PDB file of C-alpha atoms in Angstrom:
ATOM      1  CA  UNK V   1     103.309-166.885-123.284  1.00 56.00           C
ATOM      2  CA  UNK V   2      99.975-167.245-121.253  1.00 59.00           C
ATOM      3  CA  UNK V   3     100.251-169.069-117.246  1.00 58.00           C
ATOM      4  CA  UNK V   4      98.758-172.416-117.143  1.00 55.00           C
ATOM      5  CA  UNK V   5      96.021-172.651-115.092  1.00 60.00           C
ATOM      6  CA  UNK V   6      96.934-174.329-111.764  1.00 59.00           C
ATOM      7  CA  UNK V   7      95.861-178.025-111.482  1.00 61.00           C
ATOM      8  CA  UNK V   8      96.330-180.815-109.235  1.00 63.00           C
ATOM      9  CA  UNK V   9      99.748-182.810-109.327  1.00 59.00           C
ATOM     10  CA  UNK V  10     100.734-185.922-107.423  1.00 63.00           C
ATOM     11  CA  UNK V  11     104.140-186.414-105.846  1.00 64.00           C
ATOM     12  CA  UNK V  12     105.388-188.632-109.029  1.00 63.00           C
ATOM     13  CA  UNK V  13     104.442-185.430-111.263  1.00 62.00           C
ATOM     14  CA  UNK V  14     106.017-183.312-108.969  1.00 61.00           C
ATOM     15  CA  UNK V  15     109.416-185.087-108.418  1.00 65.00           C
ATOM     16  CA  UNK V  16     109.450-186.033-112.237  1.00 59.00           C
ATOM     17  CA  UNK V  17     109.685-182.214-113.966  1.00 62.00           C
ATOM     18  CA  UNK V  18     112.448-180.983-115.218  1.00 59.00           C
ATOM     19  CA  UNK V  19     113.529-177.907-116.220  1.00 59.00           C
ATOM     20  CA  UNK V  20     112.895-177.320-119.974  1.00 60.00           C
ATOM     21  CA  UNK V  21     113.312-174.336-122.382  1.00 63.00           C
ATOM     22  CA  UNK V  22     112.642-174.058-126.290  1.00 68.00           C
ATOM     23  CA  UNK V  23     113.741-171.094-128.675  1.00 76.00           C
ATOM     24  CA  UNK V  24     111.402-169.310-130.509  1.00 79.00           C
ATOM     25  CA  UNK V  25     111.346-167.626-133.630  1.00 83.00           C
ATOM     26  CA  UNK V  26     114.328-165.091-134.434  1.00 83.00           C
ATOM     27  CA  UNK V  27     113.667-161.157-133.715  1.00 84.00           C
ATOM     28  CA  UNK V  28     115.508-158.685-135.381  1.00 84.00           C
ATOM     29  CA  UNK V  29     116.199-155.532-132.857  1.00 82.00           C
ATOM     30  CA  UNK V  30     117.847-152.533-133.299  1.00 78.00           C
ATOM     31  CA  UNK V  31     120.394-151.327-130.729  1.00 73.00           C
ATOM     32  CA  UNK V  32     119.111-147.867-129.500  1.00 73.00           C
ATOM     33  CA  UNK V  33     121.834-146.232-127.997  1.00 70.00           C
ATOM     34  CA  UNK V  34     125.029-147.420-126.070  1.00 70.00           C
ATOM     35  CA  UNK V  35     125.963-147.619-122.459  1.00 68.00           C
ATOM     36  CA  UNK V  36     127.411-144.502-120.823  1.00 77.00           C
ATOM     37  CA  UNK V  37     128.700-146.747-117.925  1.00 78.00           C
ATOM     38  CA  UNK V  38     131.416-149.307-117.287  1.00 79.00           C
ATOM     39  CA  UNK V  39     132.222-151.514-114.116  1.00 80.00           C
ATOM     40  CA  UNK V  40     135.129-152.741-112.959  1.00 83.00           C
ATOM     41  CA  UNK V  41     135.311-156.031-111.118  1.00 81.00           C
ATOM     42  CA  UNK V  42     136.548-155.801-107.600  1.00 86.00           C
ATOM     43  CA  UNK V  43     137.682-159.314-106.512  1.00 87.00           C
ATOM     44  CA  UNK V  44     135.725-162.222-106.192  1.00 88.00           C
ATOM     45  CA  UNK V  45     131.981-162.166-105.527  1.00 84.00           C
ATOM     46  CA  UNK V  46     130.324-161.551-102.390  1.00 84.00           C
ATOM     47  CA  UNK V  47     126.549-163.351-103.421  1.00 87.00           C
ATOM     48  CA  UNK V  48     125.871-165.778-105.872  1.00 86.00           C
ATOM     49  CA  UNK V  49     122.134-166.146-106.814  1.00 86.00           C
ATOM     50  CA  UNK V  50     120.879-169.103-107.933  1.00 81.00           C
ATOM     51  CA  UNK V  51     117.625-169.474-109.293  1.00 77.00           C
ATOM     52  CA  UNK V  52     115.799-171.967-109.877  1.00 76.00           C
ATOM     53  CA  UNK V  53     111.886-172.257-111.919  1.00 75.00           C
ATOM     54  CA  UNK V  54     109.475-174.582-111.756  1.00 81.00           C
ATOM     55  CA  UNK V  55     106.023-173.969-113.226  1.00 82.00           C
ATOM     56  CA  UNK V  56     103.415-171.784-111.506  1.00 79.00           C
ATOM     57  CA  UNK V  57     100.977-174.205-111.208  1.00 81.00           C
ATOM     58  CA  UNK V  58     103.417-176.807-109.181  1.00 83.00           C
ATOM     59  CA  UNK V  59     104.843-174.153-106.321  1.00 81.00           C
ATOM     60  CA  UNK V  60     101.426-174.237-104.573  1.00 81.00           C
ATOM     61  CA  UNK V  61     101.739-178.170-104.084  1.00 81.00           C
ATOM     62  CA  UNK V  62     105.345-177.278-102.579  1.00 80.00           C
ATOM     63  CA  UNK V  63     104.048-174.943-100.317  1.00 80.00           C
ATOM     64  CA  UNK V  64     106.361-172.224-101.986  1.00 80.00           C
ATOM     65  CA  UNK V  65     103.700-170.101-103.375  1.00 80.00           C
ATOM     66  CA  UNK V  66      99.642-169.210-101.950  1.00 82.00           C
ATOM     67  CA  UNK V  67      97.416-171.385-103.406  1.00 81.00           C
ATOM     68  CA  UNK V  68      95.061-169.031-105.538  1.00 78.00           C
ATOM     69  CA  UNK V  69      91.833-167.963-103.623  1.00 77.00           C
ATOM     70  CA  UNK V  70      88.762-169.684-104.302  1.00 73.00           C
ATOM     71  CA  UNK V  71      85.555-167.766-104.832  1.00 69.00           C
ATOM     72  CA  UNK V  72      83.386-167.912-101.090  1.00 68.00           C
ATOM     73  CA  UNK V  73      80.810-171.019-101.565  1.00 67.00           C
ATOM     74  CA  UNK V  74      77.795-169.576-100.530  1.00 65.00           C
ATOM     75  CA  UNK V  75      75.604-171.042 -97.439  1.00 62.00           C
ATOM     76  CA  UNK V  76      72.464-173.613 -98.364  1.00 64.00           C
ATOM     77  CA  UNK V  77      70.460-171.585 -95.758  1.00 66.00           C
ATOM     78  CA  UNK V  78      68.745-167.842 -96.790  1.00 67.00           C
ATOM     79  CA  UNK V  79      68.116-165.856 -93.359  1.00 70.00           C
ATOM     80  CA  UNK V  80      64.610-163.980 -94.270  1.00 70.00           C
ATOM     81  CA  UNK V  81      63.435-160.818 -92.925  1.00 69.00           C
ATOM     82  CA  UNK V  82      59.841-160.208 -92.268  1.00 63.00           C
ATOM     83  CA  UNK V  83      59.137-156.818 -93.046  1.00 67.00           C
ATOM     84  CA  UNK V  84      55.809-156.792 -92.970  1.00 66.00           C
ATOM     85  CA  UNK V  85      55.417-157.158 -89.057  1.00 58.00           C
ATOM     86  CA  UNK V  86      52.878-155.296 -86.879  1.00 61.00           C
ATOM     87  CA  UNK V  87      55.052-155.087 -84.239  1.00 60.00           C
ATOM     88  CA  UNK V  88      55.037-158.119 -82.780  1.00 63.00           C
ATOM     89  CA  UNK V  89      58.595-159.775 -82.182  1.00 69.00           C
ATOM     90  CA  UNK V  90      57.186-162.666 -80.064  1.00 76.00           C
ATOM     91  CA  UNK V  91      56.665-164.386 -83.380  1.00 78.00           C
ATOM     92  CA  UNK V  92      59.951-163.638 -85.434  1.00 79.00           C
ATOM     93  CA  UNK V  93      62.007-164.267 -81.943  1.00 84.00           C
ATOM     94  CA  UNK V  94      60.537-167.501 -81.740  1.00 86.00           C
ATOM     95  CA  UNK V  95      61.318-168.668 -85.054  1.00 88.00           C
ATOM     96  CA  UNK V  96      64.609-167.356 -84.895  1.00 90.00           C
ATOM     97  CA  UNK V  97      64.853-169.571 -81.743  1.00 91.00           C
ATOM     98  CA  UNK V  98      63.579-172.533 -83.432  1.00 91.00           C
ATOM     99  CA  UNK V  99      66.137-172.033 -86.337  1.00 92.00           C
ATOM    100  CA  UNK V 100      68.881-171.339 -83.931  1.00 93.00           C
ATOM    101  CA  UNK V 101      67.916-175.172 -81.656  1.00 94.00           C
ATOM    102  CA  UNK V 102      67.649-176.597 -85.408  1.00 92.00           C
ATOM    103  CA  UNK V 103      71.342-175.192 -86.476  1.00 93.00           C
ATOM    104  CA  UNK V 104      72.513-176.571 -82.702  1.00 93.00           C
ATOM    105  CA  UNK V 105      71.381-180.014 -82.932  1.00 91.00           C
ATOM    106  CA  UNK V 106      72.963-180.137 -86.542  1.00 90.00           C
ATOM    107  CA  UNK V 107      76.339-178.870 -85.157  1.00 90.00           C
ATOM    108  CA  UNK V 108      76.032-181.486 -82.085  1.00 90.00           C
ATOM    109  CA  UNK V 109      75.441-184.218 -85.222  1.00 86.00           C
ATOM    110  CA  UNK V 110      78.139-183.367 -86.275  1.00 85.00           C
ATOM    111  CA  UNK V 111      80.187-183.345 -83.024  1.00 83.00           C
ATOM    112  CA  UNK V 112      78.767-187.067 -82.227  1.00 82.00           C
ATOM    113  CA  UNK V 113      79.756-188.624 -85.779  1.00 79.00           C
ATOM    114  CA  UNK V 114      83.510-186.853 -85.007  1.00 77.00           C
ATOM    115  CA  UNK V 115      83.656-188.641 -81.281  1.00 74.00           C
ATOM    116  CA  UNK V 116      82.136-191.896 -82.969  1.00 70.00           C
ATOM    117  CA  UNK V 117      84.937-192.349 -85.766  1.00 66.00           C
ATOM    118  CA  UNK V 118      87.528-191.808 -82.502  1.00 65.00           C
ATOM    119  CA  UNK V 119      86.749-194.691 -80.942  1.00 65.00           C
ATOM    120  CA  UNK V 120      86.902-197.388 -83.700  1.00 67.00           C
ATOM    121  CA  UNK V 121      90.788-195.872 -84.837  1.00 68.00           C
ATOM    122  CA  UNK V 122      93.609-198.377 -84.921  1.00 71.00           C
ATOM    123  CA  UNK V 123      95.308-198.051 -81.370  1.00 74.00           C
ATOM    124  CA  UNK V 124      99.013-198.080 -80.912  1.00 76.00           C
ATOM    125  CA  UNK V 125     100.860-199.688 -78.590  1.00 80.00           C
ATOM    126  CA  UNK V 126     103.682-198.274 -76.663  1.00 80.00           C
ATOM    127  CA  UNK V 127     106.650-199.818 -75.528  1.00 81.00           C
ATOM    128  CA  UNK V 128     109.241-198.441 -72.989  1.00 78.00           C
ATOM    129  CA  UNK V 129     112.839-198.245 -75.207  1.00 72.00           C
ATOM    130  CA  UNK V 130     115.336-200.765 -73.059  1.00 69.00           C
ATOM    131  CA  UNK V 131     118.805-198.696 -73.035  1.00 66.00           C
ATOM    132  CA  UNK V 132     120.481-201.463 -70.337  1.00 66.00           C
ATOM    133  CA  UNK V 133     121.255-203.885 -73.142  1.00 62.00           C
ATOM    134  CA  UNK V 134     122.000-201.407 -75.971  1.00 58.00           C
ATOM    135  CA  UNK V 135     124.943-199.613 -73.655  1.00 57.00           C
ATOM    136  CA  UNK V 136     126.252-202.892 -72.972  1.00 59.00           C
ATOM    137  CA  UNK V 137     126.483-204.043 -76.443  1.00 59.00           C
ATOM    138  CA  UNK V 138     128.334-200.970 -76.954  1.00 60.00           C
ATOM    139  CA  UNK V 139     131.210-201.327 -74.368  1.00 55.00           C
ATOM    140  CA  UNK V 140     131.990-204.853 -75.410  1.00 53.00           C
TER     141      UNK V 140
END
């Protein structure tokens, strides 16, 4: 019987599976030889295992099992090389710079739209927790 592939599942999915089985088709087998051992019970237990399955594709969204690994997105921007320089780095360093102050002032976007969304969050107000009352509630 082939895995299903892993897929997303919200909490009502998740809480609502149950455990089902289903029995195939009969399959005639032919004993090949018999044990050569015995046991002999010695008292009660010391371990009981319990096990209990839920599908492969749910244990991820339970934290139980790794989530499977994604293929590495690639980057929008190509670094090219310039091979065909005389010798004169002046010119590559400086567009290197000029990429490197462009990738900066993205990454400082980015930093300014994070500080931005801070400041218009729902604030919470604490209160101090009164015990005086509660205590004397109690020893009435």
């Amino acid at each position: 019987m082939p895995i299903p592939e892993a897929g997303e599942y919200s909490e009502k999915t998740k809480k609502g599976i149950d455990h089902q089985l289903d029995f195939g088709d009969p399959i005639v087998t032919h004993q090949s030889h018999t044990s050569k051992y015995r046991s002999v019970p010695i008292g009660d237990p010391f371990i009981v295992f319990c096990f209990k399955y839920r599908p492969l594709s749910v244990l991820p969204a339970l934290d139980i099992a790794p989530s499977p690994l994604r293929p590495a997105q690639r980057t929008t921007e190509s670094t090219v090389i310039d091979l065909t320089s005389d010798g004169d780095e002046s010119e590559t360093d400086s567009k290197e710079l000029e990429a490197l102050k462009a990738r900066i002032q993205i990454i400082e976007g980015k930093w300014k739209r994070r500080e931005g969304a801070s400041k218009y969050r729902k604030k919470i107000k604490l209160e101090p927790v009164k015990t005086e009352n509660l205590l004397d509630s109690l020893l009435i």
